[in-house]
PDB file of C-alpha atoms in Angstrom:
ATOM      1  CA  MET F   1       8.193  36.761   7.235  1.00 62.00           C
ATOM      2  CA  LYS F   2       7.016  35.258   3.942  1.00 70.00           C
ATOM      3  CA  THR F   3       6.159  31.584   3.818  1.00 70.00           C
ATOM      4  CA  ASN F   4       5.266  31.328   0.107  1.00 75.00           C
ATOM      5  CA  GLY F   5       6.926  28.235  -1.500  1.00 75.00           C
ATOM      6  CA  TYR F   6       7.617  26.288   1.640  1.00 82.00           C
ATOM      7  CA  THR F   7       4.877  23.717   0.835  1.00 84.00           C
ATOM      8  CA  THR F   8       6.369  23.120  -2.560  1.00 86.00           C
ATOM      9  CA  ILE F   9       9.798  22.523  -1.157  1.00 86.00           C
ATOM     10  CA  GLU F  10       8.478  20.185   1.482  1.00 88.00           C
ATOM     11  CA  ALA F  11       6.480  18.281  -1.060  1.00 89.00           C
ATOM     12  CA  THR F  12       9.503  17.799  -3.302  1.00 90.00           C
ATOM     13  CA  ILE F  13      11.248  16.047  -0.386  1.00 91.00           C
ATOM     14  CA  ILE F  14       8.354  14.098   1.154  1.00 94.00           C
ATOM     15  CA  ILE F  15       6.526  12.797  -1.950  1.00 94.00           C
ATOM     16  CA  PRO F  16       9.559  10.973  -3.554  1.00 91.00           C
ATOM     17  CA  MET F  17      10.470   9.499  -0.139  1.00 92.00           C
ATOM     18  CA  THR F  18       6.941   8.209   0.370  1.00 94.00           C
ATOM     19  CA  ILE F  19       6.828   6.637  -3.082  1.00 92.00           C
ATOM     20  CA  LEU F  20      10.259   5.049  -2.575  1.00 88.00           C
ATOM     21  CA  ILE F  21       9.247   3.577   0.869  1.00 92.00           C
ATOM     22  CA  THR F  22       5.996   2.274  -0.635  1.00 93.00           C
ATOM     23  CA  MET F  23       7.862   0.660  -3.538  1.00 87.00           C
ATOM     24  CA  LEU F  24      10.282  -0.887  -1.084  1.00 87.00           C
ATOM     25  CA  LEU F  25       7.478  -2.347   1.109  1.00 92.00           C
ATOM     26  CA  VAL F  26       5.830  -3.852  -1.899  1.00 90.00           C
ATOM     27  CA  TRP F  27       9.052  -5.303  -3.093  1.00 88.00           C
ATOM     28  CA  LEU F  28       9.702  -6.865   0.328  1.00 90.00           C
ATOM     29  CA  GLY F  29       6.208  -8.272   0.273  1.00 93.00           C
ATOM     30  CA  VAL F  30       6.821  -9.924  -3.078  1.00 91.00           C
ATOM     31  CA  PHE F  31      10.262 -11.225  -1.910  1.00 92.00           C
ATOM     32  CA  PHE F  32       8.684 -12.898   1.258  1.00 94.00           C
ATOM     33  CA  PHE F  33       5.796 -14.201  -0.829  1.00 95.00           C
ATOM     34  CA  ASN F  34       8.214 -15.941  -3.214  1.00 94.00           C
ATOM     35  CA  LYS F  35      10.465 -17.266  -0.434  1.00 95.00           C
ATOM     36  CA  ASN F  36       7.353 -18.689   1.211  1.00 96.00           C
ATOM     37  CA  ILE F  37       6.113 -20.439  -1.899  1.00 95.00           C
ATOM     38  CA  MET F  38       9.636 -21.860  -2.538  1.00 95.00           C
ATOM     39  CA  ALA F  39       9.989 -23.128   1.012  1.00 95.00           C
ATOM     40  CA  HIS F  40       6.531 -24.650   0.855  1.00 95.00           C
ATOM     41  CA  ALA F  41       7.312 -26.418  -2.410  1.00 95.00           C
ATOM     42  CA  ALA F  42      10.674 -27.640  -1.109  1.00 95.00           C
ATOM     43  CA  SER F  43       9.327 -29.130   2.126  1.00 94.00           C
ATOM     44  CA  ARG F  44       6.224 -30.566   0.659  1.00 94.00           C
ATOM     45  CA  ALA F  45       8.236 -32.351  -2.179  1.00 94.00           C
ATOM     46  CA  ALA F  46      10.664 -33.760   0.274  1.00 93.00           C
ATOM     47  CA  ILE F  47       7.766 -34.986   2.476  1.00 91.00           C
ATOM     48  CA  MET F  48       5.905 -36.510  -0.484  1.00 91.00           C
ATOM     49  CA  GLY F  49       9.186 -38.149  -1.722  1.00 91.00           C
ATOM     50  CA  GLY F  50       9.688 -39.734   1.579  1.00 88.00           C
ATOM     51  CA  GLN F  51       6.451 -41.564   1.242  1.00 86.00           C
ATOM     52  CA  HIS F  52       7.662 -43.645  -1.689  1.00 86.00           C
ATOM     53  CA  PRO F  53      10.316 -46.015  -0.477  1.00 80.00           C
ATOM     54  CA  GLU F  54       9.722 -48.290  -3.422  1.00 82.00           C
ATOM     55  CA  LEU F  55      11.207 -45.886  -5.885  1.00 86.00           C
ATOM     56  CA  SER F  56      14.817 -45.966  -6.862  1.00 87.00           C
ATOM     57  CA  ASN F  57      17.060 -42.976  -6.009  1.00 89.00           C
ATOM     58  CA  ASP F  58      16.997 -41.768  -9.664  1.00 92.00           C
ATOM     59  CA  ASP F  59      13.277 -42.180  -9.904  1.00 93.00           C
ATOM     60  CA  LEU F  60      12.811 -40.399  -6.574  1.00 92.00           C
ATOM     61  CA  VAL F  61      14.963 -37.456  -7.578  1.00 94.00           C
ATOM     62  CA  GLU F  62      12.737 -37.076 -10.746  1.00 96.00           C
ATOM     63  CA  TYR F  63       9.506 -37.416  -8.705  1.00 95.00           C
ATOM     64  CA  VAL F  64      10.585 -34.865  -6.047  1.00 95.00           C
ATOM     65  CA  THR F  65      11.773 -32.422  -8.755  1.00 95.00           C
ATOM     66  CA  LEU F  66       8.582 -32.587 -10.673  1.00 96.00           C
ATOM     67  CA  THR F  67       6.502 -32.195  -7.560  1.00 95.00           C
ATOM     68  CA  ALA F  68       8.385 -29.093  -6.528  1.00 95.00           C
ATOM     69  CA  GLU F  69       7.997 -27.555 -10.037  1.00 95.00           C
ATOM     70  CA  ASP F  70       4.269 -28.496 -10.086  1.00 95.00           C
ATOM     71  CA  ILE F  71       3.746 -26.741  -6.696  1.00 94.00           C
ATOM     72  CA  MET F  72       5.546 -23.532  -7.819  1.00 94.00           C
ATOM     73  CA  GLN F  73       4.040 -23.434 -11.377  1.00 92.00           C
ATOM     74  CA  ASN F  74       2.772 -19.866 -12.165  1.00 90.00           C
ATOM     75  CA  LYS F  75       2.975 -18.758  -8.475  1.00 93.00           C
ATOM     76  CA  LEU F  76       6.205 -16.895  -8.358  1.00 90.00           C
ATOM     77  CA  LEU F  77       6.467 -13.116  -8.998  1.00 88.00           C
ATOM     78  CA  PHE F  78       9.243 -11.454 -10.875  1.00 86.00           C
ATOM     79  CA  MET F  79      11.233 -14.661 -11.010  1.00 87.00           C
ATOM     80  CA  GLU F  80      12.271 -16.953 -13.740  1.00 82.00           C
ATOM     81  CA  ASP F  81      12.154 -20.639 -13.034  1.00 85.00           C
ATOM     82  CA  PRO F  82      14.326 -21.454  -9.958  1.00 93.00           C
ATOM     83  CA  VAL F  83      17.011 -24.115  -9.974  1.00 95.00           C
ATOM     84  CA  ILE F  84      15.986 -27.191  -7.992  1.00 96.00           C
ATOM     85  CA  GLU F  85      18.551 -29.655  -6.793  1.00 96.00           C
ATOM     86  CA  VAL F  86      17.519 -32.943  -5.040  1.00 96.00           C
ATOM     87  CA  THR F  87      19.846 -35.260  -3.139  1.00 94.00           C
ATOM     88  CA  VAL F  88      18.509 -38.614  -2.029  1.00 92.00           C
ATOM     89  CA  ASN F  89      20.285 -40.559   0.705  1.00 87.00           C
ATOM     90  CA  TYR F  90      19.327 -43.809   2.495  1.00 80.00           C
ATOM     91  CA  MET F  91      17.552 -42.082   5.335  1.00 83.00           C
ATOM     92  CA  ASP F  92      16.643 -38.568   3.951  1.00 89.00           C
ATOM     93  CA  ILE F  93      15.841 -36.383   1.002  1.00 93.00           C
ATOM     94  CA  VAL F  94      17.323 -32.918   0.671  1.00 95.00           C
ATOM     95  CA  VAL F  95      15.675 -30.371  -1.663  1.00 96.00           C
ATOM     96  CA  HIS F  96      17.642 -27.240  -2.396  1.00 96.00           C
ATOM     97  CA  ILE F  97      15.869 -24.448  -4.454  1.00 96.00           C
ATOM     98  CA  SER F  98      17.565 -21.225  -5.466  1.00 95.00           C
ATOM     99  CA  GLY F  99      16.513 -18.303  -7.699  1.00 92.00           C
ATOM    100  CA  ASP F 100      16.872 -14.670  -8.403  1.00 89.00           C
ATOM    101  CA  MET F 101      14.304 -11.991  -8.260  1.00 86.00           C
ATOM    102  CA  ARG F 102      14.730  -9.301 -10.902  1.00 79.00           C
ATOM    103  CA  LEU F 103      13.247  -5.851 -11.278  1.00 72.00           C
ATOM    104  CA  PRO F 104      10.822  -5.574 -14.218  1.00 67.00           C
ATOM    105  CA  ASP F 105      12.182  -3.600 -17.090  1.00 62.00           C
ATOM    106  CA  SER F 106       9.524  -0.899 -16.755  1.00 57.00           C
ATOM    107  CA  THR F 107      10.712   0.040 -13.209  1.00 58.00           C
ATOM    108  CA  ARG F 108      14.367   0.367 -14.120  1.00 55.00           C
ATOM    109  CA  MET F 109      13.898   3.910 -15.408  1.00 54.00           C
ATOM    110  CA  GLY F 110      16.482   3.373 -18.180  1.00 55.00           C
ATOM    111  CA  GLY F 111      19.507   3.715 -16.017  1.00 54.00           C
ATOM    112  CA  ILE F 112      19.583   0.990 -13.396  1.00 58.00           C
ATOM    113  CA  TYR F 113      21.155  -2.211 -14.645  1.00 58.00           C
ATOM    114  CA  THR F 114      20.901  -5.080 -12.259  1.00 57.00           C
ATOM    115  CA  GLU F 115      22.019  -8.639 -13.191  1.00 59.00           C
ATOM    116  CA  ARG F 116      20.779 -10.072  -9.857  1.00 55.00           C
ATOM    117  CA  ILE F 117      18.668  -8.043  -7.418  1.00 75.00           C
ATOM    118  CA  TRP F 118      17.766 -10.490  -4.520  1.00 81.00           C
ATOM    119  CA  GLU F 119      18.706 -14.130  -4.375  1.00 88.00           C
ATOM    120  CA  ILE F 120      16.473 -16.672  -2.593  1.00 90.00           C
ATOM    121  CA  ASP F 121      18.320 -19.716  -1.528  1.00 92.00           C
ATOM    122  CA  LEU F 122      16.865 -22.389   0.761  1.00 93.00           C
ATOM    123  CA  THR F 123      17.133 -25.990   1.663  1.00 93.00           C
ATOM    124  CA  GLU F 124      14.563 -28.343   3.157  1.00 93.00           C
ATOM    125  CA  LYS F 125      15.102 -31.881   4.366  1.00 92.00           C
ATOM    126  CA  GLY F 126      12.557 -34.735   4.612  1.00 89.00           C
ATOM    127  CA  ALA F 127      12.922 -38.234   6.047  1.00 86.00           C
ATOM    128  CA  ARG F 128      12.830 -41.155   3.687  1.00 82.00           C
ATOM    129  CA  LEU F 129      10.440 -43.569   5.367  1.00 76.00           C
ATOM    130  CA  ASP F 130      10.827 -47.335   5.312  1.00 70.00           C
ATOM    131  CA  PRO F 131       7.408 -49.008   5.844  1.00 64.00           C
ATOM    132  CA  SER F 132       8.736 -51.558   8.223  1.00 64.00           C
ATOM    133  CA  ILE F 133      10.476 -49.022  10.427  1.00 63.00           C
ATOM    134  CA  PHE F 134       7.519 -46.753  10.289  1.00 61.00           C
ATOM    135  CA  VAL F 135       5.102 -49.669  11.428  1.00 67.00           C
ATOM    136  CA  ARG F 136       7.486 -50.605  14.187  1.00 70.00           C
ATOM    137  CA  THR F 137       7.754 -47.072  15.397  1.00 71.00           C
ATOM    138  CA  ILE F 138       3.955 -46.629  15.481  1.00 72.00           C
ATOM    139  CA  GLY F 139       3.660 -49.861  17.445  1.00 72.00           C
ATOM    140  CA  ARG F 140       6.273 -48.689  19.959  1.00 75.00           C
ATOM    141  CA  VAL F 141       4.497 -45.316  20.310  1.00 77.00           C
ATOM    142  CA  ARG F 142       1.102 -47.143  20.927  1.00 76.00           C
ATOM    143  CA  ASN F 143       2.687 -49.467  23.421  1.00 75.00           C
ATOM    144  CA  GLY F 144       4.350 -46.684  25.275  1.00 70.00           C
ATOM    145  CA  LEU F 145       1.265 -44.655  25.420  1.00 60.00           C
ATOM    146  CA  SER F 146      -0.846 -47.432  26.843  1.00 53.00           C
ATOM    147  CA  GLU F 147       1.827 -48.126  29.439  1.00 52.00           C
ATOM    148  CA  ASN F 148       1.937 -44.482  30.428  1.00 48.00           C
ATOM    149  CA  ARG F 149      -1.847 -44.443  30.806  1.00 47.00           C
ATOM    150  CA  VAL F 150      -1.778 -47.303  33.227  1.00 44.00           C
ATOM    151  CA  SER F 151       0.977 -45.892  35.251  1.00 43.00           C
ATOM    152  CA  VAL F 152      -0.617 -42.516  35.329  1.00 43.00           C
ATOM    153  CA  SER F 153      -4.010 -43.772  36.521  1.00 42.00           C
ATOM    154  CA  GLU F 154      -2.532 -45.797  39.411  1.00 43.00           C
TER     155      GLU F 154
END
């Protein structure tokens, strides 16, 4: 039985599949990298905005938006600037960031047209701290801890 040419046939099946799987793994890595950067920017901006109770709601929306943009600046791969929406209530700050990852033109091979490839959409929430409430809460925590220490040692 002749086996000439079997290696070529197997290679024509295995090599494209290997390249496809490798490209998919790289693309998944980029997707999760971008999602992580956006989640970090949203949560950090919400937390930093919560530390400024003296700002009005409009000023706080602008501050949180600029903070999120500054954190994500030049860090996202294969994404245009994402959309940042900030909602400020009496007790909390909600930051919503959404964006689309697109294939670079060089990898489309001339025939694949994709308007939106993968969408990243996430929301983070931070507490808007009032200094007097914060100080009272810390005082209660300290008093509670000192009372618990006394009761535990007895």
